Amino acid sequence: MRFVHASDLHVDSPLLGLARYPGAPVDLLRQATRRALSNLVRLCEEEDVQLLLLAGDLFDGEWRDYNTGLFFAAEMARLKRAGVRVITIRGNHDAMSQISKHLTLPDNVIELSHRSPETRILAELGLAVHGQSYAHRVQTEDLSQHYPDPVSGYLNIGLLHTSVNGRPGHEDYAPCRLESLIAKGYDYWALGHVHQREVLHERPWVVFSGNLQGRHMRELGPKGATLVTYDAGQISSVESRILDVARWEICEVTLSSETDTEQALDTVTRCLEEQIERAGQRPMIVRVVLLGHTALHATFTRDPEQWEASVRARASELENIWIESVRIETSGTLDAQALGARGDALGQLARRLTTLKQDPAALGALGRQFDELRQKLPNEIRQGATGLRLEDPAELSLLLAEVEQLLLSQLLASGELE
């Protein structure tokens, strides 16, 4: 017998900001969460599944209209016709959705209570499912500690929307410890909330299925659900099944021996082609990141917009791929120390830059000189984790290294200061 564990469907989740990118597949991505849900239902039909477990965040809060709920209800009706039961809980995103609370779903769908943990015994399937929905968006209590003891003679499953030990990028909702889940005595924990698939433990199984469909650059790679096969109270297999219809990826391109931009574009193209092949021809949204020590570093940094346009033009020759952005994180190959040995003005400049990078006091003084300029910069440049911190000597030293490569290489090419 089989059941499927899925979570974080976020049906009709708004995809913000895509329209500002020329050529972005906005219409495709707006439909992606729906199409992924349809793929989930098809998986249940084709694999002769008896039960679908949904571990929270079916929706993304309040709907814009009832069409979201009607679509979900229609997909659940498909499962009813296929003889598939559905047990679901609410997570932080759909806990307070007033519209979905009044949605009438087919009678094959059971939503577990938010008042206290409850157990549903499916005797004909040999399963006991334990779980609790969120009553409020912010759930700071460890719900799992109140879950009932396992029911003897059944395969016991815990359905829980949680962060388990905390996860970067996710709020610490329904916090619990992995050791506590293992000690509970259940055979399988069907977890939701974390969008990356992860098997935390085997026998007993503790599994984040991940979300069905990536929605932005923080949700990279294949997405889907987990198919579980069991017999005579024992789990025999736990398999990942990929269900996404579009994919977000980062294409890291290390450049080294390339001597001109055409060679660099060829290297980027090969990376993109490999990404397309791995994605099984799904539409892809890709961030290109250039890495490595390369003689082309000055070319890239001199006119990054022109280089990004060149990458986009190359990508347009391929099918099923769109460039989200191009990040230049290369470094130059210019030997500043060798240039510093020269007796001309270029050598003097190279020596001055090298000295400045290594002198904390001089860097501090330079930072203070930049302070007035910094205050005039927009907030998005000055603040946040990636903000420009000109008052930080370490940051200034890194920026000077960039300036050194760009400035010296351009002066050397132009023949000035010799």
Short mmCIF file of C-alpha atoms in Angstrom, two decimals:
data_model
loop_
_atom_site.label_atom_id
_atom_site.label_comp_id
_atom_site.label_asym_id
_atom_site.label_seq_id
_atom_site.Cartn_x
_atom_site.Cartn_y
_atom_site.Cartn_z
CA MET A 1 0.00 0.00 0.00
CA ARG A 2 1.09 3.57 -0.59
CA PHE A 3 0.62 7.13 0.61
CA VAL A 4 2.02 10.45 -0.60
CA HIS A 5 3.37 13.16 1.67
CA ALA A 6 3.40 16.74 0.32
CA SER A 7 3.42 20.22 1.84
CA ASP A 8 3.69 23.95 1.17
CA LEU A 9 1.64 24.00 -2.02
CA HIS A 10 1.11 27.79 -1.77
CA VAL A 11 -1.50 27.56 -4.52
CA ASP A 12 -1.72 30.82 -6.51
CA SER A 13 1.07 32.37 -4.45
CA PRO A 14 1.76 35.87 -5.86
CA LEU A 15 5.07 36.11 -7.70
CA LEU A 16 6.21 39.66 -7.12
CA GLY A 17 8.68 41.65 -9.18
CA LEU A 18 8.90 39.37 -12.22
CA ALA A 19 7.31 41.88 -14.58
CA ARG A 20 10.28 44.21 -14.25
CA TYR A 21 12.53 41.69 -16.02
CA PRO A 22 12.23 41.87 -19.82
CA GLY A 23 11.02 38.58 -21.27
CA ALA A 24 10.19 37.04 -17.92
CA PRO A 25 7.82 34.04 -18.22
CA VAL A 26 5.27 35.72 -15.94
CA ASP A 27 2.21 33.88 -17.20
CA LEU A 28 3.92 30.50 -16.92
CA LEU A 29 5.04 31.13 -13.35
CA ARG A 30 1.65 32.44 -12.27
CA GLN A 31 0.17 29.08 -13.22
CA ALA A 32 3.09 27.00 -11.92
CA THR A 33 1.71 26.25 -8.43
CA ARG A 34 -1.60 25.09 -9.92
CA ARG A 35 0.07 22.88 -12.47
CA ALA A 36 2.31 21.38 -9.79
CA LEU A 37 -0.78 20.53 -7.74
CA SER A 38 -2.29 18.83 -10.80
CA ASN A 39 0.95 16.84 -11.12
CA LEU A 40 0.60 15.79 -7.48
CA VAL A 41 -2.94 14.53 -8.09
CA ARG A 42 -1.78 12.69 -11.21
CA LEU A 43 0.99 11.02 -9.19
CA CYS A 44 -1.60 9.74 -6.71
CA GLU A 45 -3.74 8.40 -9.55
CA GLU A 46 -0.93 6.70 -11.43
CA GLU A 47 0.73 5.16 -8.36
CA ASP A 48 -2.56 3.76 -6.98
CA VAL A 49 -2.11 5.73 -3.76
CA GLN A 50 -4.63 5.28 -0.95
CA LEU A 51 -3.87 8.46 1.04
CA LEU A 52 -2.47 11.94 0.46
CA LEU A 53 -1.04 13.79 3.47
CA LEU A 54 -0.71 17.59 3.21
CA ALA A 55 1.47 19.11 5.94
CA GLY A 56 0.29 22.71 5.84
CA ASP A 57 0.49 25.94 3.81
CA LEU A 58 -1.84 24.77 1.09
CA PHE A 59 -2.55 28.43 0.39
CA ASP A 60 -0.63 31.68 0.78
CA GLY A 61 -3.00 33.46 3.15
CA GLU A 62 -6.16 35.12 1.89
CA TRP A 63 -7.10 34.50 -1.74
CA ARG A 64 -7.61 37.23 -4.28
CA ASP A 65 -10.86 35.48 -5.28
CA TYR A 66 -12.66 32.17 -4.91
CA ASN A 67 -11.08 30.68 -8.04
CA THR A 68 -8.10 29.52 -5.95
CA GLY A 69 -10.36 27.53 -3.65
CA LEU A 70 -12.50 26.23 -6.49
CA PHE A 71 -9.44 24.94 -8.29
CA PHE A 72 -8.20 23.17 -5.16
CA ALA A 73 -11.65 21.66 -4.54
CA ALA A 74 -11.78 20.37 -8.12
CA GLU A 75 -8.41 18.64 -7.71
CA MET A 76 -9.56 17.06 -4.45
CA ALA A 77 -12.66 15.81 -6.27
CA ARG A 78 -10.36 14.13 -8.80
CA LEU A 79 -8.75 12.29 -5.90
CA LYS A 80 -12.15 11.27 -4.54
CA ARG A 81 -13.01 9.70 -7.89
CA ALA A 82 -9.72 7.83 -7.75
CA GLY A 83 -10.48 6.54 -4.24
CA VAL A 84 -7.77 8.61 -2.56
CA ARG A 85 -8.34 10.03 0.92
CA VAL A 86 -6.73 13.31 1.96
CA ILE A 87 -5.71 14.41 5.47
CA THR A 88 -4.43 17.94 5.87
CA ILE A 89 -3.40 20.49 8.48
CA ARG A 90 -3.03 24.25 8.37
CA GLY A 91 0.36 25.93 8.63
CA ASN A 92 1.43 29.50 9.29
CA HIS A 93 0.39 30.82 5.87
CA ASP A 94 -3.13 29.42 5.74
CA ALA A 95 -3.98 29.42 9.47
CA MET A 96 -5.91 32.68 9.34
CA SER A 97 -7.49 32.37 5.91
CA GLN A 98 -11.15 33.18 6.54
CA ILE A 99 -12.21 32.34 3.00
CA SER A 100 -10.69 28.85 3.03
CA LYS A 101 -12.30 28.16 6.42
CA HIS A 102 -15.66 28.39 4.67
CA LEU A 103 -14.63 26.35 1.64
CA THR A 104 -16.67 23.20 1.13
CA LEU A 105 -14.42 20.32 0.10
CA PRO A 106 -15.30 16.78 -1.00
CA ASP A 107 -15.86 14.36 1.87
CA ASN A 108 -12.63 12.48 1.12
CA VAL A 109 -10.74 15.48 2.60
CA ILE A 110 -10.23 15.66 6.38
CA GLU A 111 -8.72 18.74 8.01
CA LEU A 112 -7.35 18.08 11.49
CA SER A 113 -8.42 20.39 14.32
CA HIS A 114 -6.52 23.48 15.44
CA ARG A 115 -7.86 23.20 19.01
CA SER A 116 -5.83 20.16 20.04
CA PRO A 117 -4.03 17.23 18.42
CA GLU A 118 -6.30 14.53 17.08
CA THR A 119 -5.92 11.02 15.67
CA ARG A 120 -7.68 9.62 12.63
CA ILE A 121 -7.60 5.84 12.37
CA LEU A 122 -7.97 4.45 8.85
CA ALA A 123 -8.51 0.82 9.79
CA GLU A 124 -8.83 -0.48 6.24
CA LEU A 125 -5.46 1.11 5.40
CA GLY A 126 -3.75 0.06 8.64
CA LEU A 127 -2.88 3.69 9.42
CA ALA A 128 -3.22 6.01 12.40
CA VAL A 129 -2.59 9.67 11.50
CA HIS A 130 -1.93 12.19 14.29
CA GLY A 131 -1.77 15.95 13.81
CA GLN A 132 -2.88 19.47 14.60
CA SER A 133 -3.52 22.57 12.50
CA TYR A 134 -2.29 26.04 13.43
CA ALA A 135 -4.89 28.23 15.10
CA HIS A 136 -2.82 31.37 14.43
CA ARG A 137 -0.12 32.36 11.98
CA VAL A 138 2.56 32.62 14.68
CA GLN A 139 2.82 29.30 16.50
CA THR A 140 5.51 29.41 19.18
CA GLU A 141 4.47 26.30 21.13
CA ASP A 142 5.87 22.84 20.45
CA LEU A 143 2.69 21.17 19.24
CA SER A 144 4.29 17.75 18.93
CA GLN A 145 4.73 17.32 22.70
CA HIS A 146 0.93 17.00 23.02
CA TYR A 147 0.51 14.51 20.18
CA PRO A 148 -1.05 11.23 21.39
CA ASP A 149 0.87 8.01 21.88
CA PRO A 150 1.10 5.64 18.90
CA VAL A 151 -1.84 3.31 18.36
CA SER A 152 -0.86 -0.34 18.69
CA GLY A 153 -1.32 -2.47 15.59
CA TYR A 154 -1.21 0.44 13.12
CA LEU A 155 1.44 2.29 11.13
CA ASN A 156 1.58 5.61 12.97
CA ILE A 157 2.13 8.88 11.14
CA GLY A 158 2.67 12.34 12.63
CA LEU A 159 1.54 15.29 10.50
CA LEU A 160 3.29 18.48 11.62
CA HIS A 161 4.16 21.96 10.31
CA THR A 162 7.41 22.85 12.06
CA SER A 163 10.99 24.05 11.76
CA VAL A 164 12.56 21.15 13.80
CA ASN A 165 15.70 22.46 15.49
CA GLY A 166 15.38 25.69 13.47
CA ARG A 167 16.14 26.11 9.77
CA PRO A 168 17.87 29.11 8.11
CA GLY A 169 15.41 31.21 6.16
CA HIS A 170 12.36 29.86 7.98
CA GLU A 171 10.56 31.22 11.02
CA ASP A 172 10.94 29.00 14.09
CA TYR A 173 7.30 27.97 14.22
CA ALA A 174 6.05 25.00 16.28
CA PRO A 175 9.64 24.49 17.46
CA CYS A 176 10.62 20.97 18.43
CA ARG A 177 13.67 18.74 18.67
CA LEU A 178 14.41 15.89 16.30
CA GLU A 179 15.21 13.65 19.26
CA SER A 180 11.69 14.21 20.63
CA LEU A 181 10.07 13.26 17.34
CA ILE A 182 12.13 10.07 17.14
CA ALA A 183 11.26 9.15 20.72
CA LYS A 184 7.51 9.56 20.10
CA GLY A 185 7.30 6.08 18.65
CA TYR A 186 5.69 6.97 15.31
CA ASP A 187 6.80 5.22 12.12
CA TYR A 188 6.77 8.31 9.92
CA TRP A 189 6.74 12.08 10.52
CA ALA A 190 5.28 13.98 7.55
CA LEU A 191 6.68 17.48 8.03
CA GLY A 192 5.94 20.80 6.36
CA HIS A 193 7.21 24.41 6.52
CA VAL A 194 10.77 23.91 5.20
CA HIS A 195 10.77 24.18 1.41
CA GLN A 196 13.83 22.05 0.72
CA ARG A 197 13.34 18.28 0.80
CA GLU A 198 15.28 16.70 3.64
CA VAL A 199 15.30 13.31 5.32
CA LEU A 200 16.21 14.03 8.94
CA HIS A 201 16.08 10.42 10.13
CA GLU A 202 15.34 6.92 8.89
CA ARG A 203 13.42 4.24 10.81
CA PRO A 204 11.58 6.06 12.15
CA TRP A 205 11.34 8.32 9.13
CA VAL A 206 11.35 12.06 9.73
CA VAL A 207 10.93 13.82 6.39
CA PHE A 208 10.45 17.32 5.01
CA SER A 209 8.87 16.77 1.61
CA GLY A 210 9.72 20.32 0.51
CA ASN A 211 7.37 22.44 -1.56
CA LEU A 212 5.85 21.38 -4.88
CA GLN A 213 7.05 24.34 -6.93
CA GLY A 214 9.90 26.82 -6.52
CA ARG A 215 8.69 30.43 -6.58
CA HIS A 216 11.89 32.51 -6.45
CA MET A 217 15.68 32.31 -6.31
CA ARG A 218 15.69 31.12 -2.69
CA GLU A 219 13.83 27.96 -3.75
CA LEU A 220 16.33 26.32 -6.06
CA GLY A 221 16.39 22.94 -7.72
CA PRO A 222 13.91 20.08 -8.15
CA LYS A 223 10.70 20.23 -6.11
CA GLY A 224 8.03 17.62 -5.45
CA ALA A 225 6.55 15.17 -2.96
CA THR A 226 7.43 11.92 -1.19
CA LEU A 227 5.94 8.54 -2.11
CA VAL A 228 5.89 5.99 0.74
CA THR A 229 5.26 2.26 0.33
CA TYR A 230 4.34 0.16 3.36
CA ASP A 231 3.08 -3.34 4.14
CA ALA A 232 2.19 -5.22 7.32
CA GLY A 233 2.95 -2.18 9.47
CA GLN A 234 6.42 -1.67 7.99
CA ILE A 235 7.69 1.03 5.61
CA SER A 236 9.57 -0.55 2.72
CA SER A 237 10.48 2.51 0.62
CA VAL A 238 10.50 6.32 0.79
CA GLU A 239 11.00 7.95 -2.60
CA SER A 240 11.25 11.53 -3.83
CA ARG A 241 9.05 12.30 -6.84
CA ILE A 242 9.69 15.47 -8.83
CA LEU A 243 6.55 17.44 -9.70
CA ASP A 244 7.61 21.01 -10.47
CA VAL A 245 6.79 22.58 -13.83
CA ALA A 246 9.39 25.35 -13.83
CA ARG A 247 12.71 25.49 -12.05
CA TRP A 248 14.96 28.10 -10.47
CA GLU A 249 18.70 27.48 -10.63
CA ILE A 250 22.07 29.16 -10.20
CA CYS A 251 24.59 28.55 -12.98
CA GLU A 252 28.09 29.07 -11.57
CA VAL A 253 30.64 29.53 -14.35
CA THR A 254 34.32 29.42 -13.45
CA LEU A 255 36.47 31.26 -16.00
CA SER A 256 40.23 30.89 -16.20
CA SER A 257 41.86 30.27 -19.60
CA GLU A 258 39.31 32.18 -21.70
CA THR A 259 41.05 35.03 -23.53
CA ASP A 260 38.10 36.85 -25.12
CA THR A 261 34.42 37.39 -24.48
CA GLU A 262 33.31 34.93 -27.18
CA GLN A 263 35.16 32.14 -25.40
CA ALA A 264 33.61 33.23 -22.11
CA LEU A 265 30.13 33.21 -23.69
CA ASP A 266 30.78 29.72 -25.02
CA THR A 267 31.63 28.56 -21.49
CA VAL A 268 28.44 30.16 -20.13
CA THR A 269 26.39 28.54 -22.89
CA ARG A 270 27.72 25.07 -22.04
CA CYS A 271 26.73 25.58 -18.41
CA LEU A 272 23.22 26.65 -19.41
CA GLU A 273 22.84 23.65 -21.73
CA GLU A 274 23.82 21.32 -18.89
CA GLN A 275 21.23 22.98 -16.62
CA ILE A 276 18.51 22.51 -19.26
CA GLU A 277 19.37 18.82 -19.64
CA ARG A 278 19.29 18.23 -15.86
CA ALA A 279 15.93 19.98 -15.64
CA GLY A 280 14.39 17.58 -18.15
CA GLN A 281 13.49 20.36 -20.57
CA ARG A 282 11.41 22.22 -17.96
CA PRO A 283 11.35 26.00 -18.31
CA MET A 284 14.13 27.43 -16.18
CA ILE A 285 14.85 30.74 -14.51
CA VAL A 286 18.61 30.98 -14.03
CA ARG A 287 20.98 33.31 -12.26
CA VAL A 288 24.41 33.26 -13.91
CA VAL A 289 27.34 33.81 -11.55
CA LEU A 290 30.81 34.33 -13.02
CA LEU A 291 33.68 33.09 -10.86
CA GLY A 292 37.41 32.53 -11.14
CA HIS A 293 40.65 34.43 -11.78
CA THR A 294 40.44 35.68 -15.32
CA ALA A 295 42.10 38.21 -17.58
CA LEU A 296 38.58 39.26 -18.63
CA HIS A 297 37.73 40.58 -15.17
CA ALA A 298 38.36 44.20 -16.15
CA THR A 299 36.25 43.77 -19.29
CA PHE A 300 33.32 42.49 -17.25
CA THR A 301 33.50 45.13 -14.54
CA ARG A 302 34.10 47.99 -16.99
CA ASP A 303 30.66 47.52 -18.53
CA PRO A 304 28.63 44.92 -16.62
CA GLU A 305 25.36 45.89 -18.34
CA GLN A 306 26.80 45.19 -21.77
CA TRP A 307 28.11 41.82 -20.59
CA GLU A 308 24.74 40.90 -19.04
CA ALA A 309 23.06 41.80 -22.33
CA SER A 310 25.50 39.51 -24.15
CA VAL A 311 24.65 36.61 -21.82
CA ARG A 312 20.92 37.21 -22.27
CA ALA A 313 21.35 37.27 -26.04
CA ARG A 314 23.16 33.91 -25.95
CA ALA A 315 20.48 32.43 -23.69
CA SER A 316 17.77 33.57 -26.10
CA GLU A 317 19.20 31.10 -28.64
CA LEU A 318 18.36 28.24 -26.26
CA GLU A 319 14.94 26.85 -25.44
CA ASN A 320 13.19 26.84 -22.07
CA ILE A 321 15.57 29.18 -20.27
CA TRP A 322 15.39 32.74 -19.01
CA ILE A 323 18.15 34.71 -17.27
CA GLU A 324 17.09 36.23 -13.94
CA SER A 325 20.37 38.14 -13.53
CA VAL A 326 24.11 37.97 -14.16
CA ARG A 327 26.44 38.36 -11.18
CA ILE A 328 30.11 39.14 -11.71
CA GLU A 329 32.23 37.69 -8.91
CA THR A 330 35.45 37.15 -10.82
CA SER A 331 38.85 38.49 -9.83
CA GLY A 332 41.64 39.81 -12.01
CA THR A 333 44.96 38.21 -12.87
CA LEU A 334 46.99 41.41 -12.89
CA ASP A 335 50.13 41.13 -10.73
CA ALA A 336 49.99 44.36 -8.74
CA GLN A 337 53.18 43.46 -6.88
CA ALA A 338 55.14 43.14 -10.13
CA LEU A 339 53.73 46.45 -11.35
CA GLY A 340 54.81 48.02 -8.07
CA ALA A 341 58.44 47.24 -8.94
CA ARG A 342 58.29 49.59 -11.91
CA GLY A 343 59.90 53.00 -11.59
CA ASP A 344 57.23 54.94 -13.48
CA ALA A 345 53.98 56.56 -12.37
CA LEU A 346 52.06 53.30 -12.85
CA GLY A 347 54.42 51.55 -10.45
CA GLN A 348 54.02 54.36 -7.94
CA LEU A 349 50.22 54.05 -8.11
CA ALA A 350 50.41 50.26 -7.68
CA ARG A 351 52.61 50.63 -4.61
CA ARG A 352 50.29 53.23 -3.10
CA LEU A 353 47.23 51.02 -3.56
CA THR A 354 49.01 48.01 -2.04
CA THR A 355 50.10 50.04 0.98
CA LEU A 356 46.65 51.50 1.46
CA LYS A 357 44.98 48.06 1.43
CA GLN A 358 47.26 46.86 4.21
CA ASP A 359 47.06 49.92 6.49
CA PRO A 360 44.00 49.87 8.84
CA ALA A 361 44.59 53.45 9.97
CA ALA A 362 44.74 54.73 6.40
CA LEU A 363 41.64 52.72 5.50
CA GLY A 364 39.82 54.21 8.49
CA ALA A 365 40.74 57.73 7.40
CA LEU A 366 39.58 56.95 3.86
CA GLY A 367 36.30 55.62 5.20
CA ARG A 368 35.69 58.85 7.11
CA GLN A 369 36.29 60.82 3.92
CA PHE A 370 33.62 58.72 2.23
CA ASP A 371 31.12 59.18 5.06
CA GLU A 372 29.43 62.26 3.58
CA LEU A 373 29.09 60.51 0.23
CA ARG A 374 27.70 57.38 1.89
CA GLN A 375 24.94 59.34 3.61
CA LYS A 376 23.69 60.52 0.22
CA LEU A 377 23.33 56.99 -1.15
CA PRO A 378 19.88 55.31 -1.31
CA ASN A 379 18.89 53.20 1.69
CA GLU A 380 18.93 49.96 -0.32
CA ILE A 381 22.64 50.52 -1.04
CA ARG A 382 23.60 51.59 2.48
CA GLN A 383 21.55 49.15 4.58
CA GLY A 384 20.88 45.44 4.94
CA ALA A 385 23.15 42.40 4.81
CA THR A 386 24.56 43.44 1.42
CA GLY A 387 24.76 47.17 2.19
CA LEU A 388 27.84 49.18 1.28
CA ARG A 389 29.82 49.61 4.50
CA LEU A 390 32.44 52.20 3.61
CA GLU A 391 33.21 52.76 7.29
CA ASP A 392 34.47 49.16 7.60
CA PRO A 393 38.24 48.90 6.87
CA ALA A 394 37.92 45.25 5.84
CA GLU A 395 35.18 46.11 3.34
CA LEU A 396 37.20 49.03 1.99
CA SER A 397 40.20 46.75 1.52
CA LEU A 398 38.11 44.38 -0.62
CA LEU A 399 36.73 47.29 -2.66
CA LEU A 400 40.24 48.63 -3.19
CA ALA A 401 41.32 45.24 -4.51
CA GLU A 402 38.54 45.52 -7.11
CA VAL A 403 39.57 49.09 -7.96
CA GLU A 404 43.20 48.04 -8.20
CA GLN A 405 42.53 45.38 -10.83
CA LEU A 406 40.18 47.57 -12.87
CA LEU A 407 42.19 50.79 -12.73
CA LEU A 408 45.65 49.32 -13.26
CA SER A 409 44.55 47.06 -16.11
CA GLN A 410 42.87 49.96 -17.93
CA LEU A 411 45.85 52.27 -17.44
CA LEU A 412 48.20 49.53 -18.56
CA ALA A 413 46.15 48.90 -21.69
CA SER A 414 45.92 52.59 -22.54
CA GLY A 415 49.61 53.25 -21.99
CA GLU A 416 48.92 56.14 -19.61
CA LEU A 417 51.07 56.83 -16.52
CA GLU A 418 54.11 55.22 -18.18
#
